Short mmCIF file of C-alpha atoms and ligand atoms in Angstrom, two decimals:
data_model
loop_
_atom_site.label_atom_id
_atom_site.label_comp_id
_atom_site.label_asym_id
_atom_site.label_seq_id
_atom_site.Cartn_x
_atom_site.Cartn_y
_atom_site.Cartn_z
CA UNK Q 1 63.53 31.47 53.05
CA UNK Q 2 61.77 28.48 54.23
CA UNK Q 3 60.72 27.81 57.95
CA UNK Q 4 59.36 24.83 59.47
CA UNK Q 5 57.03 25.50 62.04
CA UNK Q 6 56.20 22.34 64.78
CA UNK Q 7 55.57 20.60 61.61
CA UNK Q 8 54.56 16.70 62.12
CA UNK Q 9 53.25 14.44 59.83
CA UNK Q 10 51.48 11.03 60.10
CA UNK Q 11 50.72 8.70 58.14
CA UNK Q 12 47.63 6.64 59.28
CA UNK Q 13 48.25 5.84 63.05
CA UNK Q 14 50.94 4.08 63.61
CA UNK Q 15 53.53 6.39 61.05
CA UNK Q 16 55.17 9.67 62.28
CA UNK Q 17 57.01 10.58 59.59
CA UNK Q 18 57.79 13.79 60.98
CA UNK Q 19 57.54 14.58 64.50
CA UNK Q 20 57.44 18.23 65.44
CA UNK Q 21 60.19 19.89 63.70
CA UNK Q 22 60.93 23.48 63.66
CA UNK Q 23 63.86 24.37 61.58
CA UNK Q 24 64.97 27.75 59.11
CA UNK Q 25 66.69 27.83 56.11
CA UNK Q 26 68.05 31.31 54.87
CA UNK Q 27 68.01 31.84 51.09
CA UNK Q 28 71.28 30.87 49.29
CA UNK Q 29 72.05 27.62 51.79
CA UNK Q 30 72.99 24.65 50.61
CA UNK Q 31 72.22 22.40 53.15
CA UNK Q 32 72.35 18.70 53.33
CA UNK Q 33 69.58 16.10 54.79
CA UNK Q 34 70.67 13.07 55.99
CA UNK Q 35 70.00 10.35 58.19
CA UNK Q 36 68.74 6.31 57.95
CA UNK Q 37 65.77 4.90 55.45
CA UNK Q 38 62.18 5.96 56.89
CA UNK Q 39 63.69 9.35 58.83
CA UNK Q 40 61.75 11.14 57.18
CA UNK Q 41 63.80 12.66 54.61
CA UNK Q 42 61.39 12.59 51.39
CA UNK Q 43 58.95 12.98 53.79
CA UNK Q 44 59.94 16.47 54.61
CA UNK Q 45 60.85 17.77 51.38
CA UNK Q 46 57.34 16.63 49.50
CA UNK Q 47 55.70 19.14 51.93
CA UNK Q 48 57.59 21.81 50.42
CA UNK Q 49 56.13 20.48 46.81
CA UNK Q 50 52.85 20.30 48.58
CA UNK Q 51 52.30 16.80 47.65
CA UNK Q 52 52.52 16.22 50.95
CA UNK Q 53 50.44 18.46 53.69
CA UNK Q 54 51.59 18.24 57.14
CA UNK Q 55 48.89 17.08 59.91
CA UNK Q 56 49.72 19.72 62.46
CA UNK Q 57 52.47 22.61 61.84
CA UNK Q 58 53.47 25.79 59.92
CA UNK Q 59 55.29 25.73 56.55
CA UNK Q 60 56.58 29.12 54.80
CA UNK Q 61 58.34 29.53 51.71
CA UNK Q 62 59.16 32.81 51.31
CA UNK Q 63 56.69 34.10 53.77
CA UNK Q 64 54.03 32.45 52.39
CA UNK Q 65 52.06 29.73 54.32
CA UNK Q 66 52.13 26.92 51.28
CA UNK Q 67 49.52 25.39 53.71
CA UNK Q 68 47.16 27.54 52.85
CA UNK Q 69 47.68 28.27 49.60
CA UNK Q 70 44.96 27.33 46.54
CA UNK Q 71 45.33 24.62 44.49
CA UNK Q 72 45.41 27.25 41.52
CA UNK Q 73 48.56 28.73 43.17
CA UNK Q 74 50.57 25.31 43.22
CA UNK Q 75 52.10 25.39 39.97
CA UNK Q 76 53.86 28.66 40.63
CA UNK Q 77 54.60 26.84 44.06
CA UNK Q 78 56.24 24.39 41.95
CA UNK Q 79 57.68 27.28 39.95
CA UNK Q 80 59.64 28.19 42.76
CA UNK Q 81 60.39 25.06 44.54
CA UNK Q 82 62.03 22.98 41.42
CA UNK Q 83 62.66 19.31 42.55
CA UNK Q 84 64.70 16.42 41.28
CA UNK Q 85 64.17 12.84 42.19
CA UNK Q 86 67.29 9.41 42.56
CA UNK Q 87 64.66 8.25 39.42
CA UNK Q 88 64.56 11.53 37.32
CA UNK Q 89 60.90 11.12 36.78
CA UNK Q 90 61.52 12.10 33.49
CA UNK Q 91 58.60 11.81 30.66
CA UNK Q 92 59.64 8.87 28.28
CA UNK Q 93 57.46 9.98 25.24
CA UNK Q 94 58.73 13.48 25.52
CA UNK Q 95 62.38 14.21 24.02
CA UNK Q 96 65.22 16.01 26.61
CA UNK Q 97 64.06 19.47 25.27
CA UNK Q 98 60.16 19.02 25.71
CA UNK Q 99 60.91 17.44 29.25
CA UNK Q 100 61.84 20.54 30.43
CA UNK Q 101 59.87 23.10 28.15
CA UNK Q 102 56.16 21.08 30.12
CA UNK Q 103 57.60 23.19 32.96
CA UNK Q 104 57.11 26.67 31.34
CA UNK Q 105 54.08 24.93 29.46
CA UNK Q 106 51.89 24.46 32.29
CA UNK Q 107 53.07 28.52 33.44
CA UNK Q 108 51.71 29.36 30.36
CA UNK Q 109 54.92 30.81 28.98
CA UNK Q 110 54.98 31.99 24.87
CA UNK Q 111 56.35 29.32 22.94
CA UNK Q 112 59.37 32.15 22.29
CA UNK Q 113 60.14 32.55 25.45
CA UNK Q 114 59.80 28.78 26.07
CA UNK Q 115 62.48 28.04 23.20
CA UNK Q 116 64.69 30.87 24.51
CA UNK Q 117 64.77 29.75 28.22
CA UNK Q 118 65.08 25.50 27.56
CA UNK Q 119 68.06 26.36 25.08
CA UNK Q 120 69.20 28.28 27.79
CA UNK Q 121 68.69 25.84 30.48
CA UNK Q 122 70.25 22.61 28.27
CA UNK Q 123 73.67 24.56 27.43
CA UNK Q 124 73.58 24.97 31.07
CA UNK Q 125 73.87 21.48 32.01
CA UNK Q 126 75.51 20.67 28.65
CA UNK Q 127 73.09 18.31 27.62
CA UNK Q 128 71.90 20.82 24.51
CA UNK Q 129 73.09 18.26 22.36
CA UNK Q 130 71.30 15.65 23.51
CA UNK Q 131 67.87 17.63 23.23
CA UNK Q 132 65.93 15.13 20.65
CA UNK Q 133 66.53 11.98 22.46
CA UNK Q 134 64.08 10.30 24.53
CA UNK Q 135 64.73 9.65 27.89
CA UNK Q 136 65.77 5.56 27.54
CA UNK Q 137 68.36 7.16 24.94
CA UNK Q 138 70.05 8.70 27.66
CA UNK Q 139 72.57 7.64 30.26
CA UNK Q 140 72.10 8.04 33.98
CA UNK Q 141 74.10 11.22 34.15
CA UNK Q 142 72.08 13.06 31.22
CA UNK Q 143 69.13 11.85 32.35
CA UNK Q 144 69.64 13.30 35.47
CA UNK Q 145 71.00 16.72 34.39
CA UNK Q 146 67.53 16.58 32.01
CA UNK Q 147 66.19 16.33 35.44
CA UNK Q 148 67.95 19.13 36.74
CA UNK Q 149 67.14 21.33 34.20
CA UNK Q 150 63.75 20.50 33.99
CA UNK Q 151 63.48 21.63 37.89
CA UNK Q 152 65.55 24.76 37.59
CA UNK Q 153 64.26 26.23 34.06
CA UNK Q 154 61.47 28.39 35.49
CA UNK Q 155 64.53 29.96 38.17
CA UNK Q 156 63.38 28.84 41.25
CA UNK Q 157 64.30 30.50 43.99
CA UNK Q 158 64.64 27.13 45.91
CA UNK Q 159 65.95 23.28 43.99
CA UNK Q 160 65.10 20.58 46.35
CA UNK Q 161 67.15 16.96 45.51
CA UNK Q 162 65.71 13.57 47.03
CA UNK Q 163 68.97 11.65 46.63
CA UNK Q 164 69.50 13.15 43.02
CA UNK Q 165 73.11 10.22 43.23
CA UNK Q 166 71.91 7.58 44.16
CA UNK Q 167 71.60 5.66 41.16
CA UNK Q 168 74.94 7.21 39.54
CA UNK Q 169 78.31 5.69 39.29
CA UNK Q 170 80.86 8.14 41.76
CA UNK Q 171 82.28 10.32 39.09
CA UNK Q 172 78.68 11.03 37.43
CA UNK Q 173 77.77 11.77 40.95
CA UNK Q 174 80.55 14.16 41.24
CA UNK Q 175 79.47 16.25 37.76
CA UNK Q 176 75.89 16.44 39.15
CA UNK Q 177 77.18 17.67 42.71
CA UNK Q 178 79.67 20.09 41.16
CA UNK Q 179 75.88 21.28 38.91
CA UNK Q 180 74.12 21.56 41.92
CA UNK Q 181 76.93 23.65 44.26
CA UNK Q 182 76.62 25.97 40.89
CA UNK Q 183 73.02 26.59 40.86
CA UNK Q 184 73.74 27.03 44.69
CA UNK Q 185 76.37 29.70 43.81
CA UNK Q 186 73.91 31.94 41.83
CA UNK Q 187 71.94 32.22 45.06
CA UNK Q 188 69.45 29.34 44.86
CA UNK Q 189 68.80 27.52 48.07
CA UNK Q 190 69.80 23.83 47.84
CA UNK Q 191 67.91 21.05 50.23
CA UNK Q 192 69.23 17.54 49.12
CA UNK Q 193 68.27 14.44 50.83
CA UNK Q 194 71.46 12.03 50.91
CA UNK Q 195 72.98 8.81 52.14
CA UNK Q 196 76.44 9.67 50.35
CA UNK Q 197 78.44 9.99 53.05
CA UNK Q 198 81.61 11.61 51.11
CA UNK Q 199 79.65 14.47 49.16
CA UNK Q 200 78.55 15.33 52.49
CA UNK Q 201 81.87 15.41 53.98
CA UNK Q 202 83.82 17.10 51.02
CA UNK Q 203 80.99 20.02 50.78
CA UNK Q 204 81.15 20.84 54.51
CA UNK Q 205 78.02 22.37 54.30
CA UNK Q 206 75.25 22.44 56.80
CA UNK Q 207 74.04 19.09 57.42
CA UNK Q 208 70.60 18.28 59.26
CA UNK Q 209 70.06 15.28 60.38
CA UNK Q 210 66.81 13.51 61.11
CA UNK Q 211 66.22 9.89 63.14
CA UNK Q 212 63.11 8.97 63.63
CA UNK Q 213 60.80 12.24 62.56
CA UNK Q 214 63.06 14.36 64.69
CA UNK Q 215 66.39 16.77 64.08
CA UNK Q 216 68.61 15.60 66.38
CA UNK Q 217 71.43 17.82 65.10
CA UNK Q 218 72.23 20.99 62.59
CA UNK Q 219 75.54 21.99 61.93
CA UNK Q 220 76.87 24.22 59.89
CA UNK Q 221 79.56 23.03 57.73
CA UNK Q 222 78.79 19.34 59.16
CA UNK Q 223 79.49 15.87 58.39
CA UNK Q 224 77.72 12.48 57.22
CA UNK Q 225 76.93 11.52 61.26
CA UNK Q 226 74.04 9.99 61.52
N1 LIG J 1 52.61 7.79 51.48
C1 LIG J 1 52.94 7.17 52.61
N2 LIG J 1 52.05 6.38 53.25
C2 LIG J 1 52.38 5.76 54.41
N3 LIG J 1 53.56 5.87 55.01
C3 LIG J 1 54.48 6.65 54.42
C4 LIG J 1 54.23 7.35 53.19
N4 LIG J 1 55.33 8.05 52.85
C5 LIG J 1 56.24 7.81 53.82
N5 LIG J 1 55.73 6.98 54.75
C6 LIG J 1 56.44 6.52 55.97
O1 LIG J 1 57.00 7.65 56.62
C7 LIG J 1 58.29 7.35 57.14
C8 LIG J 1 59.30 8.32 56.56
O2 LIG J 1 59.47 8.03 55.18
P1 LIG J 1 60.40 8.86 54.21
O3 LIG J 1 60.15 8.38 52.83
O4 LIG J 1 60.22 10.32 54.47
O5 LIG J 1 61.86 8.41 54.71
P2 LIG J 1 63.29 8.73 54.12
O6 LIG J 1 64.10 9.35 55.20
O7 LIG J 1 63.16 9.49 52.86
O8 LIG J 1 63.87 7.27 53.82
P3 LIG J 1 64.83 6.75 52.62
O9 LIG J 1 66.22 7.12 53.03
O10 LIG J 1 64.64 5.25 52.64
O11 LIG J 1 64.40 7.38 51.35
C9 LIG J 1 58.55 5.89 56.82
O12 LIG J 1 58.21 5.14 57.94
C10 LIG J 1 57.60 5.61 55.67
O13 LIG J 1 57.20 4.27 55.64
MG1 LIG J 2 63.58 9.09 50.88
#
């Protein structure tokens, strides 16, 4: 579960990113995050990765105040909370399969397990095939499903997307929504940032939108109305 608790951020003076938002989402949602450039989208799900910390405001994930947590406790954070990115922020001197094994690197995992849960992860996506290419080898789709799997290999309980389409032609957009809604249907909780319009409408899931630091509406199997 992950609440938002009067949460605002600001950046410098003049920026409020986020201004005072309260909001609960229940474990298994898939919920959708729309609404124009600079609302405060990214804004609001880079607090969850803690690379962001909120100047005022409560943030639990899973009952835990990632406020206050350590620095030594963030990569399990990130453990938990996988996240993929419109750019894939994928490593370009590591291959597809040691992308995605760094995750369960830096948890310290046996290099066993580590094998056993990446071959796992790439049949998954179906990009096993592709595992010795380099990231420029790949096209936008793989790359992206690389991406994917690289967020959801250590089983998070929640996979956050930051417009995980937008740099994807519509029917590579589709196989990555259609990934997503499965990962969704296994119970993880799905926040994804998004200006696509008809993904939002075809899912009718809940949509939240956000203008100007503020959710001004939640619906629960909404629409792209922003
Ligand atoms: N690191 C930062 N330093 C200063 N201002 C920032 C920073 N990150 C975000 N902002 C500002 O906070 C506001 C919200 O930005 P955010 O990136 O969350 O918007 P967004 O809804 O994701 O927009 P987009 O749809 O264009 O991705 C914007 O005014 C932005 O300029
Ligand atoms: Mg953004």
């Amino acid at each position: 579960m992950i609440v938002f608790e009067n949460v605002t951020k600001k950046f410098g003076s003049s920026t409020t990113a986020l201004d005072d938002i309260s909001v609960e989402i229940k474990q298994g949602e898939f919920v959708f995050l729309v609404g124009s450039s600079g609302a405060g989208k990214s804004t609001l799900l880079r607090i969850l990765t803690k690379e962001v910390s909120p100047s005022s405001g409560k943030v639990l994930v899973n009952h835990k105040d990632i406020i206050k947590i350590k620095t030594s406790e963030v990569p399990h954070l990130r453990r938990n909370v996988g996240m993929v990115f419109q750019d894939f922020k994928l490593l370009d001197d590591l291959t597809v399969f040691e992308n995605v094994a760094l995750t369960l690197e830096v948890l310290g995992k046996t290099s066993e397990e580590i094998t056993k849960e990446v071959e796992r992860t790439l049949k998954l996506v179906e990009i096993w095939d592709r595992r010795n290419l380099f990231p420029r080898q790949l096209s936008g789709g793989e790359a992206q499903r690389t991406a994917i799997a690289r967020a959801i290999v250590g089983k998070p309980e929640v996979l956050l997307a930051d417009e995980p389409t937008g740099d994807l032609d519509p029917q590579t957009a589709w196989g990555v929504i259609q990934l997503l809604n499965e990962i969704n249907s296994w119970g993880t909780t799905v926040l994804m940032a998004t200006h696509n319009a008809e993904i939002v409408n075809t899912l009718k899931r809940r949509v939240i939108v956000l203008k100007k630091g503020k959710i001004t509406k939640d619906t629960k199997e909404g629409k792209y109305d922003i």
